[in-house]
Amino acid sequence: ITMNPGYAGRTELPDTVKSLFRPVVMIVPDLELICEIMLFSEGFTMAKALAKKMVILYKLARGQLSKQNHYDFGMRALKAVLVMAGELKRGSSDLTEDVVLMRALRDMNLPKFVFEDVPLFLGLISDLFPGLDCPRVKYNKFNDAVELSLREHEFMVLPDQVDKVVQLYETMLTRHTTMVVGPTGGGKSVVINTLAQAQSKLGLPTKLYTINAKAMTVLELYGILDPVTRDWTDGLLSHMFREINKPTDKQEKKYMVFDGDVDAVWVENMNSVMDDNKILTLANGERIRLQKHCSLLFEVGDLQYASPATVSRCGMVYVDPKNLGFQPFWDRWVHTRTNNKQEIELLNGLFDKYVPPALDLIFEGMVKGKMEKKLRTVVPMNSLNMVSQLANMFSALLGSDKSMADPQAAECVFVSCVMWALGGALLAEGRLKLDSLVKSLSGMGLVPTPGASAGAGELPTALPSLFEYYFDEESRRWVPWADVVPAYEPKPGTKYHEILVPTVDTVRNTW
């Protein structure tokens, strides 16, 4: 009796029950009529015209926006917008009805769109509501608390990230289950933690209870009933859920955070909690209600394996790494490393000189304004991965306790770090392209003579690339890896499979 039977996580119905439902006909709901009735019930007088606009907007969005696993433009999404529109109408009676609905449609849908779809959706809204412009709802105290919390943890305060926290806050006002979706490096954890800290600062203590549902089996999550003895063994999730949903008179919030992949096998059992029933039913017949002070949060990379039933039940906030980029991480790292103005200027100068052009080459294939092929990596990497590796490697070679009095030597160390942090995961062909780009950007003197050592302010070119050298800070010279490979001395009695012959690669990988 379901529109999509037989997928993972759903239990097949027995034939005796199925037969009872044979005379029942299922039809696709008339969304326009439902919207019209709900708008009238929320107090809108122009309900007929507004309902038509809403349904057309969702139809266009379904057809024209990119296909993403976390997008849902169905019945539940419409209902959430209509409820929010009703609240906005009652809260701001000075606004006209079309402005109220436009604001609800924009503020409820924008959080879930990927970077490229935002302008498309805003274009659709402006076509359906021509000439209307309505600023975002301002939460001045909440915004101040968010910015204060970010500064306390030494993060850079960025309008986009603050806005994501506000979007999550707004989504959680209308939905008791919210998914924070996006690839690694977008700042999902920071957004969730900042929301909790900001609410706590405003006098609403917020606690997070984090669990990785994929770290255990479904029986370990929800509990198991012994078929013979009828003994009940409680599961981890069911125990946590029962504890945080104990009725309380305190003014507080408790969020259960599911940090990890969402798939139909374990999440289907949460469907009754995520929809309007708000009840978790366990195998022993126990029913636990989700209290008003509790909400569910999912922190997940993508919803590739989640069913449409799960996606439609949740509010979505998409945290796109493109909004964050790598610059805030670098700025934060530089300011936590040193307070010396000269050192900060030197590090930022080196970063601007080498890193953006190198990342353009790797991810876009851009070389001095010309488009070429993107470089291929052994494992998937993003720009933030590479910049964080660069910062870690530079810290290891030139710790904050070491002086950067010699800019030439510091630049050589930086070049060495750029080569390995950004080029370490590239294939051999890509490494050579990165090498030629770095050499052209450096403007340093090149030393092509084999056997001649290049010092600070110079780059050696006798061997194919800079991957064949490392910069020795003590002697302030570029040293070929081949020169530091120890001679192989066979040890008597060593088993054959334990023999390790040192090569350039073993030395590089254990350096």
Short mmCIF file of C-alpha atoms in Angstrom, two decimals:
data_model
loop_
_atom_site.label_atom_id
_atom_site.label_comp_id
_atom_site.label_asym_id
_atom_site.label_seq_id
_atom_site.Cartn_x
_atom_site.Cartn_y
_atom_site.Cartn_z
CA ILE A 1 0.00 0.00 0.00
CA THR A 2 2.73 2.38 -0.75
CA MET A 3 3.56 4.33 -3.88
CA ASN A 4 7.06 2.81 -3.89
CA PRO A 5 7.01 -0.69 -2.32
CA GLY A 6 9.89 -3.11 -2.12
CA TYR A 7 12.91 -0.87 -1.49
CA ALA A 8 15.39 -1.33 1.35
CA GLY A 9 14.07 -0.60 4.80
CA ARG A 10 10.38 -1.14 3.95
CA THR A 11 8.67 -4.33 5.18
CA GLU A 12 6.45 -6.13 2.69
CA LEU A 13 2.80 -6.36 3.77
CA PRO A 14 1.19 -9.80 4.26
CA ASP A 15 -1.27 -10.81 1.48
CA THR A 16 -4.19 -10.99 3.90
CA VAL A 17 -3.79 -7.26 4.63
CA LYS A 18 -3.10 -6.37 0.99
CA SER A 19 -6.38 -7.92 -0.15
CA LEU A 20 -8.35 -5.53 2.06
CA PHE A 21 -6.94 -2.54 0.16
CA ARG A 22 -7.64 -3.78 -3.38
CA PRO A 23 -10.78 -1.65 -3.83
CA VAL A 24 -8.90 1.48 -2.70
CA VAL A 25 -7.86 3.84 -5.50
CA MET A 26 -4.81 6.12 -5.17
CA ILE A 27 -4.74 9.44 -7.03
CA VAL A 28 -2.21 12.23 -7.33
CA PRO A 29 -3.37 15.06 -5.00
CA ASP A 30 -4.75 18.26 -6.54
CA LEU A 31 -2.07 20.59 -5.17
CA GLU A 32 -3.76 23.79 -6.34
CA LEU A 33 -7.01 23.02 -4.50
CA ILE A 34 -5.15 21.97 -1.34
CA CYS A 35 -3.06 25.20 -1.41
CA GLU A 36 -6.18 27.30 -1.95
CA ILE A 37 -8.01 25.72 1.02
CA MET A 38 -4.96 26.03 3.30
CA LEU A 39 -4.37 29.66 2.31
CA PHE A 40 -8.02 30.49 3.07
CA SER A 41 -7.70 28.76 6.43
CA GLU A 42 -4.55 30.81 7.18
CA GLY A 43 -6.52 34.02 6.50
CA PHE A 44 -5.49 34.91 2.92
CA THR A 45 -8.21 36.59 0.83
CA MET A 46 -6.38 36.29 -2.53
CA ALA A 47 -6.01 32.54 -2.05
CA LYS A 48 -7.10 31.42 -5.54
CA ALA A 49 -4.52 33.52 -7.44
CA LEU A 50 -1.72 32.84 -4.91
CA ALA A 51 -2.36 29.06 -4.93
CA LYS A 52 -2.00 29.02 -8.74
CA LYS A 53 1.31 30.94 -8.50
CA MET A 54 2.65 28.55 -5.84
CA VAL A 55 1.85 25.41 -7.82
CA ILE A 56 3.32 26.90 -11.03
CA LEU A 57 6.52 27.91 -9.16
CA TYR A 58 7.01 24.39 -7.80
CA LYS A 59 6.27 22.84 -11.20
CA LEU A 60 8.85 25.12 -12.88
CA ALA A 61 11.39 24.51 -10.11
CA ARG A 62 10.98 20.74 -10.52
CA GLY A 63 11.57 21.04 -14.26
CA GLN A 64 14.23 23.74 -14.55
CA LEU A 65 16.51 23.42 -11.50
CA SER A 66 19.29 20.83 -11.34
CA LYS A 67 18.39 17.33 -10.14
CA GLN A 68 19.69 16.90 -6.58
CA ASN A 69 18.98 14.04 -4.17
CA HIS A 70 17.99 16.45 -1.40
CA TYR A 71 15.44 18.45 -3.45
CA ASP A 72 11.76 17.84 -2.81
CA PHE A 73 8.92 19.93 -4.26
CA GLY A 74 6.05 17.72 -3.11
CA MET A 75 3.07 17.95 -0.81
CA ARG A 76 5.01 18.22 2.49
CA ALA A 77 7.26 21.00 1.16
CA LEU A 78 4.19 22.99 0.09
CA LYS A 79 2.51 22.48 3.46
CA ALA A 80 5.59 23.78 5.34
CA VAL A 81 5.63 26.94 3.19
CA LEU A 82 1.90 27.51 3.74
CA VAL A 83 2.26 27.16 7.53
CA MET A 84 5.17 29.63 7.51
CA ALA A 85 3.20 32.04 5.29
CA GLY A 86 0.33 31.95 7.81
CA GLU A 87 2.70 32.74 10.70
CA LEU A 88 4.28 35.61 8.72
CA LYS A 89 0.84 37.05 7.84
CA ARG A 90 -0.22 37.08 11.49
CA GLY A 91 3.17 38.48 12.56
CA SER A 92 3.42 41.31 10.00
CA SER A 93 -0.08 42.51 9.15
CA ASP A 94 1.30 45.63 7.38
CA LEU A 95 2.59 43.57 4.41
CA THR A 96 0.42 42.67 1.42
CA GLU A 97 -0.52 39.00 0.90
CA ASP A 98 1.61 38.43 -2.22
CA VAL A 99 4.70 39.88 -0.44
CA VAL A 100 4.04 37.57 2.55
CA LEU A 101 3.79 34.49 0.32
CA MET A 102 6.82 35.54 -1.74
CA ARG A 103 8.89 35.93 1.45
CA ALA A 104 7.76 32.51 2.73
CA LEU A 105 8.55 30.82 -0.61
CA ARG A 106 11.98 32.46 -0.81
CA ASP A 107 13.06 31.95 2.82
CA MET A 108 11.84 28.34 3.01
CA ASN A 109 13.39 27.21 -0.29
CA LEU A 110 16.68 29.14 -0.61
CA PRO A 111 18.51 27.22 2.17
CA LYS A 112 18.35 23.92 0.27
CA PHE A 113 19.60 25.09 -3.13
CA VAL A 114 23.10 24.43 -4.43
CA PHE A 115 25.21 27.45 -5.44
CA GLU A 116 24.23 27.36 -9.15
CA ASP A 117 20.45 27.05 -8.58
CA VAL A 118 20.04 30.12 -6.33
CA PRO A 119 19.93 32.75 -9.15
CA LEU A 120 17.61 30.51 -11.22
CA PHE A 121 15.10 30.19 -8.39
CA LEU A 122 15.23 33.91 -7.58
CA GLY A 123 14.57 34.57 -11.27
CA LEU A 124 11.49 32.30 -11.21
CA ILE A 125 10.13 34.09 -8.12
CA SER A 126 10.68 37.56 -9.62
CA ASP A 127 8.84 36.41 -12.80
CA LEU A 128 5.83 35.19 -10.81
CA PHE A 129 5.82 38.16 -8.42
CA PRO A 130 6.97 41.01 -10.73
CA GLY A 131 8.08 44.26 -9.13
CA LEU A 132 7.99 42.88 -5.58
CA ASP A 133 11.06 43.08 -3.37
CA CYS A 134 11.09 42.16 0.28
CA PRO A 135 14.15 42.21 2.55
CA ARG A 136 15.03 39.18 4.69
CA VAL A 137 13.57 39.00 8.22
CA LYS A 138 16.10 40.53 10.62
CA TYR A 139 17.02 38.73 13.86
CA ASN A 140 19.36 41.37 15.30
CA LYS A 141 19.99 39.76 18.70
CA PHE A 142 20.41 36.30 17.19
CA ASN A 143 22.84 37.59 14.51
CA ASP A 144 24.93 39.34 17.19
CA ALA A 145 25.05 36.12 19.27
CA VAL A 146 26.14 34.12 16.19
CA GLU A 147 28.96 36.56 15.37
CA LEU A 148 30.10 36.64 19.01
CA SER A 149 30.18 32.84 19.16
CA LEU A 150 32.24 32.64 15.93
CA ARG A 151 34.75 35.22 17.24
CA GLU A 152 35.11 33.39 20.58
CA HIS A 153 36.21 30.27 18.66
CA GLU A 154 38.58 32.33 16.47
CA PHE A 155 36.62 31.83 13.25
CA MET A 156 36.45 34.49 10.56
CA VAL A 157 32.99 36.13 10.56
CA LEU A 158 31.62 35.75 7.02
CA PRO A 159 28.17 37.01 5.95
CA ASP A 160 27.47 33.77 4.02
CA GLN A 161 28.22 31.54 7.02
CA VAL A 162 26.25 33.73 9.45
CA ASP A 163 23.37 33.59 6.96
CA LYS A 164 23.58 29.76 6.91
CA VAL A 165 23.18 29.68 10.71
CA VAL A 166 20.14 31.99 10.38
CA GLN A 167 18.72 29.77 7.60
CA LEU A 168 19.13 26.69 9.82
CA TYR A 169 17.42 28.58 12.68
CA GLU A 170 14.50 29.58 10.40
CA THR A 171 14.14 26.05 9.01
CA MET A 172 14.05 24.58 12.52
CA LEU A 173 11.23 26.99 13.48
CA THR A 174 8.91 25.18 11.04
CA ARG A 175 10.38 21.64 10.93
CA HIS A 176 11.27 19.34 13.84
CA THR A 177 13.63 17.33 11.60
CA THR A 178 16.30 19.12 9.58
CA MET A 179 19.11 17.84 7.38
CA VAL A 180 22.31 19.86 6.99
CA VAL A 181 23.64 18.58 3.65
CA GLY A 182 26.86 19.33 1.77
CA PRO A 183 30.34 18.04 0.91
CA THR A 184 33.21 18.15 3.41
CA GLY A 185 34.73 21.60 3.81
CA GLY A 186 31.53 23.65 3.77
CA GLY A 187 31.37 24.21 7.53
CA LYS A 188 28.38 21.99 8.49
CA SER A 189 29.66 21.19 12.01
CA VAL A 190 30.52 24.84 12.69
CA VAL A 191 27.02 25.94 11.57
CA ILE A 192 25.31 23.43 13.90
CA ASN A 193 27.58 24.17 16.88
CA THR A 194 27.27 27.94 16.37
CA LEU A 195 23.46 27.68 16.34
CA ALA A 196 23.55 25.83 19.69
CA GLN A 197 26.02 28.32 21.23
CA ALA A 198 24.07 31.37 19.97
CA GLN A 199 20.79 30.05 21.41
CA SER A 200 22.52 29.31 24.73
CA LYS A 201 23.85 32.91 24.82
CA LEU A 202 20.29 34.20 24.32
CA GLY A 203 19.06 32.34 27.41
CA LEU A 204 17.85 29.13 25.72
CA PRO A 205 20.37 26.41 26.76
CA THR A 206 20.90 24.06 23.81
CA LYS A 207 22.54 20.64 24.06
CA LEU A 208 23.69 18.45 21.17
CA TYR A 209 23.62 14.64 21.40
CA THR A 210 25.70 13.25 18.52
CA ILE A 211 25.47 9.69 17.20
CA ASN A 212 26.85 7.95 14.09
CA ALA A 213 24.08 5.54 13.08
CA LYS A 214 26.29 3.75 10.52
CA ALA A 215 28.77 2.70 13.21
CA MET A 216 26.44 -0.09 14.39
CA THR A 217 23.76 -2.47 13.15
CA VAL A 218 20.04 -1.63 13.07
CA LEU A 219 19.41 -3.99 16.01
CA GLU A 220 22.12 -2.26 18.08
CA LEU A 221 20.49 1.10 17.23
CA TYR A 222 16.85 0.35 17.98
CA GLY A 223 17.09 -2.62 20.39
CA ILE A 224 16.23 -6.32 20.01
CA LEU A 225 13.43 -8.49 21.37
CA ASP A 226 14.46 -12.10 22.08
CA PRO A 227 11.86 -14.26 20.25
CA VAL A 228 12.10 -17.08 22.83
CA THR A 229 12.38 -15.39 26.24
CA ARG A 230 10.70 -12.08 25.15
CA ASP A 231 13.57 -10.23 26.89
CA TRP A 232 14.13 -6.69 25.62
CA THR A 233 17.66 -5.36 25.05
CA ASP A 234 17.63 -1.60 24.60
CA GLY A 235 19.43 -0.06 21.61
CA LEU A 236 21.74 2.97 21.69
CA LEU A 237 19.46 5.26 19.70
CA SER A 238 16.29 4.18 21.56
CA HIS A 239 18.03 4.74 24.94
CA MET A 240 19.27 8.24 23.94
CA PHE A 241 15.88 9.10 22.44
CA ARG A 242 14.08 8.08 25.65
CA GLU A 243 16.51 10.06 27.84
CA ILE A 244 16.30 13.36 25.96
CA ASN A 245 12.51 13.14 25.56
CA LYS A 246 11.74 13.02 29.27
CA PRO A 247 9.15 15.78 29.95
CA THR A 248 10.72 18.88 31.52
CA ASP A 249 9.59 22.31 32.73
CA LYS A 250 12.97 23.89 31.91
CA GLN A 251 13.34 26.33 29.03
CA GLU A 252 15.88 24.37 26.97
CA LYS A 253 16.47 22.74 23.60
CA LYS A 254 17.90 19.27 22.92
CA TYR A 255 19.06 18.30 19.44
CA MET A 256 19.86 14.73 18.45
CA VAL A 257 22.54 14.99 15.73
CA PHE A 258 22.95 12.03 13.35
CA ASP A 259 26.46 12.57 11.99
CA GLY A 260 27.04 10.13 9.14
CA ASP A 261 25.51 8.61 6.01
CA VAL A 262 21.74 8.33 5.72
CA ASP A 263 20.46 5.16 4.07
CA ALA A 264 17.04 3.56 3.85
CA VAL A 265 17.98 0.55 6.02
CA TRP A 266 18.20 2.44 9.32
CA VAL A 267 16.41 5.72 8.63
CA GLU A 268 13.09 4.18 7.50
CA ASN A 269 12.40 3.30 11.16
CA MET A 270 12.57 7.04 11.95
CA ASN A 271 9.84 7.94 9.43
CA SER A 272 7.09 8.05 12.06
CA VAL A 273 9.27 10.41 14.16
CA MET A 274 10.06 12.68 11.21
CA ASP A 275 6.48 13.20 10.05
CA ASP A 276 3.60 14.75 12.00
CA ASN A 277 3.13 11.69 14.25
CA LYS A 278 6.42 12.45 16.08
CA ILE A 279 6.46 8.95 17.66
CA LEU A 280 9.27 6.36 17.71
CA THR A 281 7.78 2.84 17.86
CA LEU A 282 10.13 0.09 19.10
CA ALA A 283 9.96 -3.67 18.52
CA ASN A 284 8.70 -4.29 22.08
CA GLY A 285 5.63 -2.13 21.45
CA GLU A 286 6.98 0.92 23.33
CA ARG A 287 6.06 4.28 21.80
CA ILE A 288 8.20 7.32 22.64
CA ARG A 289 6.90 10.77 21.67
CA LEU A 290 9.24 13.51 20.41
CA GLN A 291 8.74 16.37 22.88
CA LYS A 292 8.49 20.05 21.94
CA HIS A 293 11.96 20.83 23.33
CA CYS A 294 13.62 18.17 21.12
CA SER A 295 14.54 18.21 17.43
CA LEU A 296 16.41 15.89 15.09
CA LEU A 297 19.38 17.08 13.02
CA PHE A 298 21.17 15.11 10.30
CA GLU A 299 24.69 16.11 9.26
CA VAL A 300 25.28 14.31 5.99
CA GLY A 301 27.45 14.60 2.86
CA ASP A 302 24.75 13.62 0.34
CA LEU A 303 21.39 11.85 0.24
CA GLN A 304 22.32 9.40 -2.51
CA TYR A 305 20.88 6.39 -0.64
CA ALA A 306 17.94 8.08 1.13
CA SER A 307 14.42 7.37 -0.11
CA PRO A 308 12.04 10.11 -1.31
CA ALA A 309 9.89 9.32 1.75
CA THR A 310 12.75 10.38 4.04
CA VAL A 311 13.78 13.45 2.01
CA SER A 312 10.22 14.85 1.90
CA ARG A 313 9.84 14.64 5.69
CA CYS A 314 12.83 16.86 6.50
CA GLY A 315 13.74 20.52 6.19
CA MET A 316 16.91 20.93 4.12
CA VAL A 317 19.84 23.32 4.54
CA TYR A 318 22.58 22.92 1.92
CA VAL A 319 26.01 24.14 3.00
CA ASP A 320 28.04 24.69 -0.17
CA PRO A 321 31.88 24.74 0.11
CA LYS A 322 31.87 27.29 -2.77
CA ASN A 323 30.37 29.86 -0.39
CA LEU A 324 33.18 29.31 2.12
CA GLY A 325 36.21 28.73 -0.10
CA PHE A 326 39.74 28.37 1.26
CA GLN A 327 40.60 32.01 2.07
CA PRO A 328 38.93 32.14 5.54
CA PHE A 329 40.85 29.03 6.65
CA TRP A 330 44.16 30.59 5.57
CA ASP A 331 43.38 33.95 7.25
CA ARG A 332 42.48 32.17 10.48
CA TRP A 333 45.63 30.03 10.38
CA VAL A 334 47.90 33.06 9.76
CA HIS A 335 46.38 35.05 12.65
CA THR A 336 46.58 32.12 15.10
CA ARG A 337 50.21 31.48 14.08
CA THR A 338 51.69 34.94 14.63
CA ASN A 339 50.97 38.56 15.60
CA ASN A 340 54.05 39.86 13.80
CA LYS A 341 52.85 42.25 11.06
CA GLN A 342 55.85 41.64 8.78
CA GLU A 343 55.43 37.87 9.04
CA ILE A 344 51.69 38.10 8.28
CA GLU A 345 52.40 40.25 5.19
CA LEU A 346 55.13 37.85 4.01
CA LEU A 347 52.88 34.75 4.41
CA ASN A 348 49.90 36.42 2.71
CA GLY A 349 52.15 37.68 -0.11
CA LEU A 350 53.50 34.15 -0.74
CA PHE A 351 50.00 32.67 -0.56
CA ASP A 352 48.54 35.15 -3.08
CA LYS A 353 51.53 34.65 -5.37
CA TYR A 354 51.36 30.84 -5.63
CA VAL A 355 48.15 29.26 -4.32
CA PRO A 356 45.21 30.79 -6.30
CA PRO A 357 46.94 30.29 -9.73
CA ALA A 358 47.95 26.73 -8.76
CA LEU A 359 44.39 25.86 -7.62
CA ASP A 360 42.98 27.39 -10.84
CA LEU A 361 45.28 25.09 -12.83
CA ILE A 362 44.32 21.98 -10.81
CA PHE A 363 40.53 22.44 -10.59
CA GLU A 364 39.70 24.62 -13.62
CA GLY A 365 42.59 23.96 -16.02
CA MET A 366 43.26 27.73 -16.21
CA VAL A 367 46.81 28.81 -17.08
CA LYS A 368 47.39 32.56 -17.49
CA GLY A 369 43.83 33.10 -18.76
CA LYS A 370 43.82 30.10 -21.13
CA MET A 371 41.56 27.08 -20.59
CA GLU A 372 43.28 23.69 -20.61
CA LYS A 373 42.36 20.27 -19.23
CA LYS A 374 41.77 19.98 -15.48
CA LEU A 375 44.46 17.99 -13.68
CA ARG A 376 43.50 14.53 -12.38
CA THR A 377 44.09 13.46 -8.78
CA VAL A 378 44.62 9.98 -7.33
CA VAL A 379 41.93 10.57 -4.68
CA PRO A 380 39.12 13.18 -4.68
CA MET A 381 40.39 16.47 -3.22
CA ASN A 382 38.98 19.95 -2.83
CA SER A 383 40.77 23.29 -2.52
CA LEU A 384 40.25 23.46 1.26
CA ASN A 385 41.93 20.03 1.68
CA MET A 386 44.97 21.29 -0.17
CA VAL A 387 45.22 24.62 1.67
CA SER A 388 44.89 22.93 5.08
CA GLN A 389 47.65 20.48 4.07
CA LEU A 390 49.79 23.44 3.01
CA ALA A 391 49.28 25.13 6.40
CA ASN A 392 50.04 21.91 8.34
CA MET A 393 53.15 21.19 6.30
CA PHE A 394 54.47 24.74 6.60
CA SER A 395 53.87 24.61 10.40
CA ALA A 396 55.84 21.36 10.58
CA LEU A 397 58.82 22.73 8.59
CA LEU A 398 58.79 26.30 9.91
CA GLY A 399 57.02 26.21 13.28
CA SER A 400 55.81 29.45 14.88
CA ASP A 401 58.88 29.29 17.16
CA LYS A 402 61.25 29.46 14.14
CA SER A 403 62.24 32.80 12.72
CA MET A 404 61.27 33.89 9.21
CA ALA A 405 64.00 36.54 9.15
CA ASP A 406 65.25 35.35 5.75
CA PRO A 407 62.40 35.87 3.23
CA GLN A 408 64.25 33.99 0.47
CA ALA A 409 64.65 30.84 2.58
CA ALA A 410 61.03 31.15 3.77
CA GLU A 411 59.86 31.35 0.15
CA CYS A 412 61.83 28.21 -0.76
CA VAL A 413 60.20 26.32 2.16
CA PHE A 414 56.80 27.65 1.03
CA VAL A 415 57.41 26.54 -2.58
CA SER A 416 58.38 23.08 -1.33
CA CYS A 417 55.13 22.93 0.72
CA VAL A 418 53.02 24.13 -2.24
CA MET A 419 54.48 21.40 -4.45
CA TRP A 420 53.64 18.61 -2.02
CA ALA A 421 50.40 19.93 -0.47
CA LEU A 422 48.79 20.81 -3.80
CA GLY A 423 50.64 18.41 -6.11
CA GLY A 424 51.05 15.37 -3.85
CA ALA A 425 47.76 13.81 -5.03
CA LEU A 426 48.27 14.64 -8.74
CA LEU A 427 49.16 12.07 -11.40
CA ALA A 428 52.68 12.25 -12.92
CA GLU A 429 51.58 14.34 -15.95
CA GLY A 430 49.82 16.88 -13.69
CA ARG A 431 52.85 17.17 -11.42
CA LEU A 432 55.00 18.36 -14.33
CA LYS A 433 52.41 21.02 -15.27
CA LEU A 434 52.26 22.27 -11.68
CA ASP A 435 56.07 22.29 -11.53
CA SER A 436 56.39 24.49 -14.65
CA LEU A 437 53.67 26.87 -13.33
CA VAL A 438 55.37 27.28 -9.92
CA LYS A 439 58.75 27.92 -11.56
CA SER A 440 57.27 30.60 -13.84
CA LEU A 441 55.42 32.24 -10.89
CA SER A 442 58.46 32.27 -8.61
CA GLY A 443 60.62 34.62 -10.70
CA MET A 444 63.68 33.04 -9.02
CA GLY A 445 66.96 32.25 -10.76
CA LEU A 446 67.08 28.71 -12.23
CA VAL A 447 70.13 26.44 -11.78
CA PRO A 448 70.13 23.91 -14.66
CA THR A 449 73.67 22.49 -14.15
CA PRO A 450 73.68 18.87 -12.86
CA GLY A 451 75.61 18.56 -9.61
CA ALA A 452 75.48 22.34 -8.86
CA SER A 453 73.46 23.06 -5.73
CA ALA A 454 70.81 25.78 -5.76
CA GLY A 455 70.61 28.00 -2.67
CA ALA A 456 67.91 30.22 -1.17
CA GLY A 457 66.36 32.44 -3.85
CA GLU A 458 67.13 29.88 -6.59
CA LEU A 459 65.36 26.83 -8.01
CA PRO A 460 67.15 23.72 -9.34
CA THR A 461 66.10 22.43 -12.79
CA ALA A 462 68.67 19.67 -13.43
CA LEU A 463 66.13 16.94 -12.52
CA PRO A 464 62.64 16.80 -14.15
CA SER A 465 60.75 18.59 -11.34
CA LEU A 466 60.92 20.08 -7.83
CA PHE A 467 59.37 16.84 -6.54
CA GLU A 468 62.89 15.40 -6.84
CA TYR A 469 64.29 17.90 -4.28
CA TYR A 470 63.70 19.11 -0.74
CA PHE A 471 64.87 22.40 0.78
CA ASP A 472 67.29 21.89 3.70
CA GLU A 473 66.85 24.82 6.12
CA GLU A 474 70.19 24.33 7.90
CA SER A 475 72.40 24.43 4.80
CA ARG A 476 69.84 26.65 2.97
CA ARG A 477 70.20 24.51 -0.17
CA TRP A 478 67.96 22.38 -2.38
CA VAL A 479 69.03 18.74 -1.91
CA PRO A 480 68.03 15.94 -4.34
CA TRP A 481 66.19 13.09 -2.59
CA ALA A 482 68.51 10.66 -4.40
CA ASP A 483 71.46 12.05 -2.36
CA VAL A 484 69.90 11.08 0.98
CA VAL A 485 68.86 7.51 0.12
CA PRO A 486 70.84 5.30 2.54
CA ALA A 487 72.88 2.41 1.13
CA TYR A 488 71.16 -0.98 1.38
CA GLU A 489 72.83 -3.31 3.87
CA PRO A 490 71.36 -6.83 3.94
CA LYS A 491 70.93 -8.18 7.47
CA PRO A 492 71.70 -11.88 7.88
CA GLY A 493 68.67 -13.96 8.86
CA THR A 494 66.05 -11.47 7.57
CA LYS A 495 63.02 -13.21 6.08
CA TYR A 496 62.45 -12.49 2.40
CA HIS A 497 59.10 -10.69 2.89
CA GLU A 498 60.66 -8.42 5.55
CA ILE A 499 63.40 -7.05 3.26
CA LEU A 500 62.94 -3.33 2.51
CA VAL A 501 65.30 -1.73 0.01
CA PRO A 502 65.46 2.09 0.47
CA THR A 503 64.54 4.08 -2.65
CA VAL A 504 63.77 7.73 -3.38
CA ASP A 505 60.05 7.03 -2.70
CA THR A 506 60.60 5.32 0.66
CA VAL A 507 62.75 8.26 1.80
CA ARG A 508 60.20 10.84 0.58
CA ASN A 509 57.28 9.05 2.23
CA THR A 510 58.99 8.66 5.61
CA TRP A 511 60.66 12.09 5.70
#
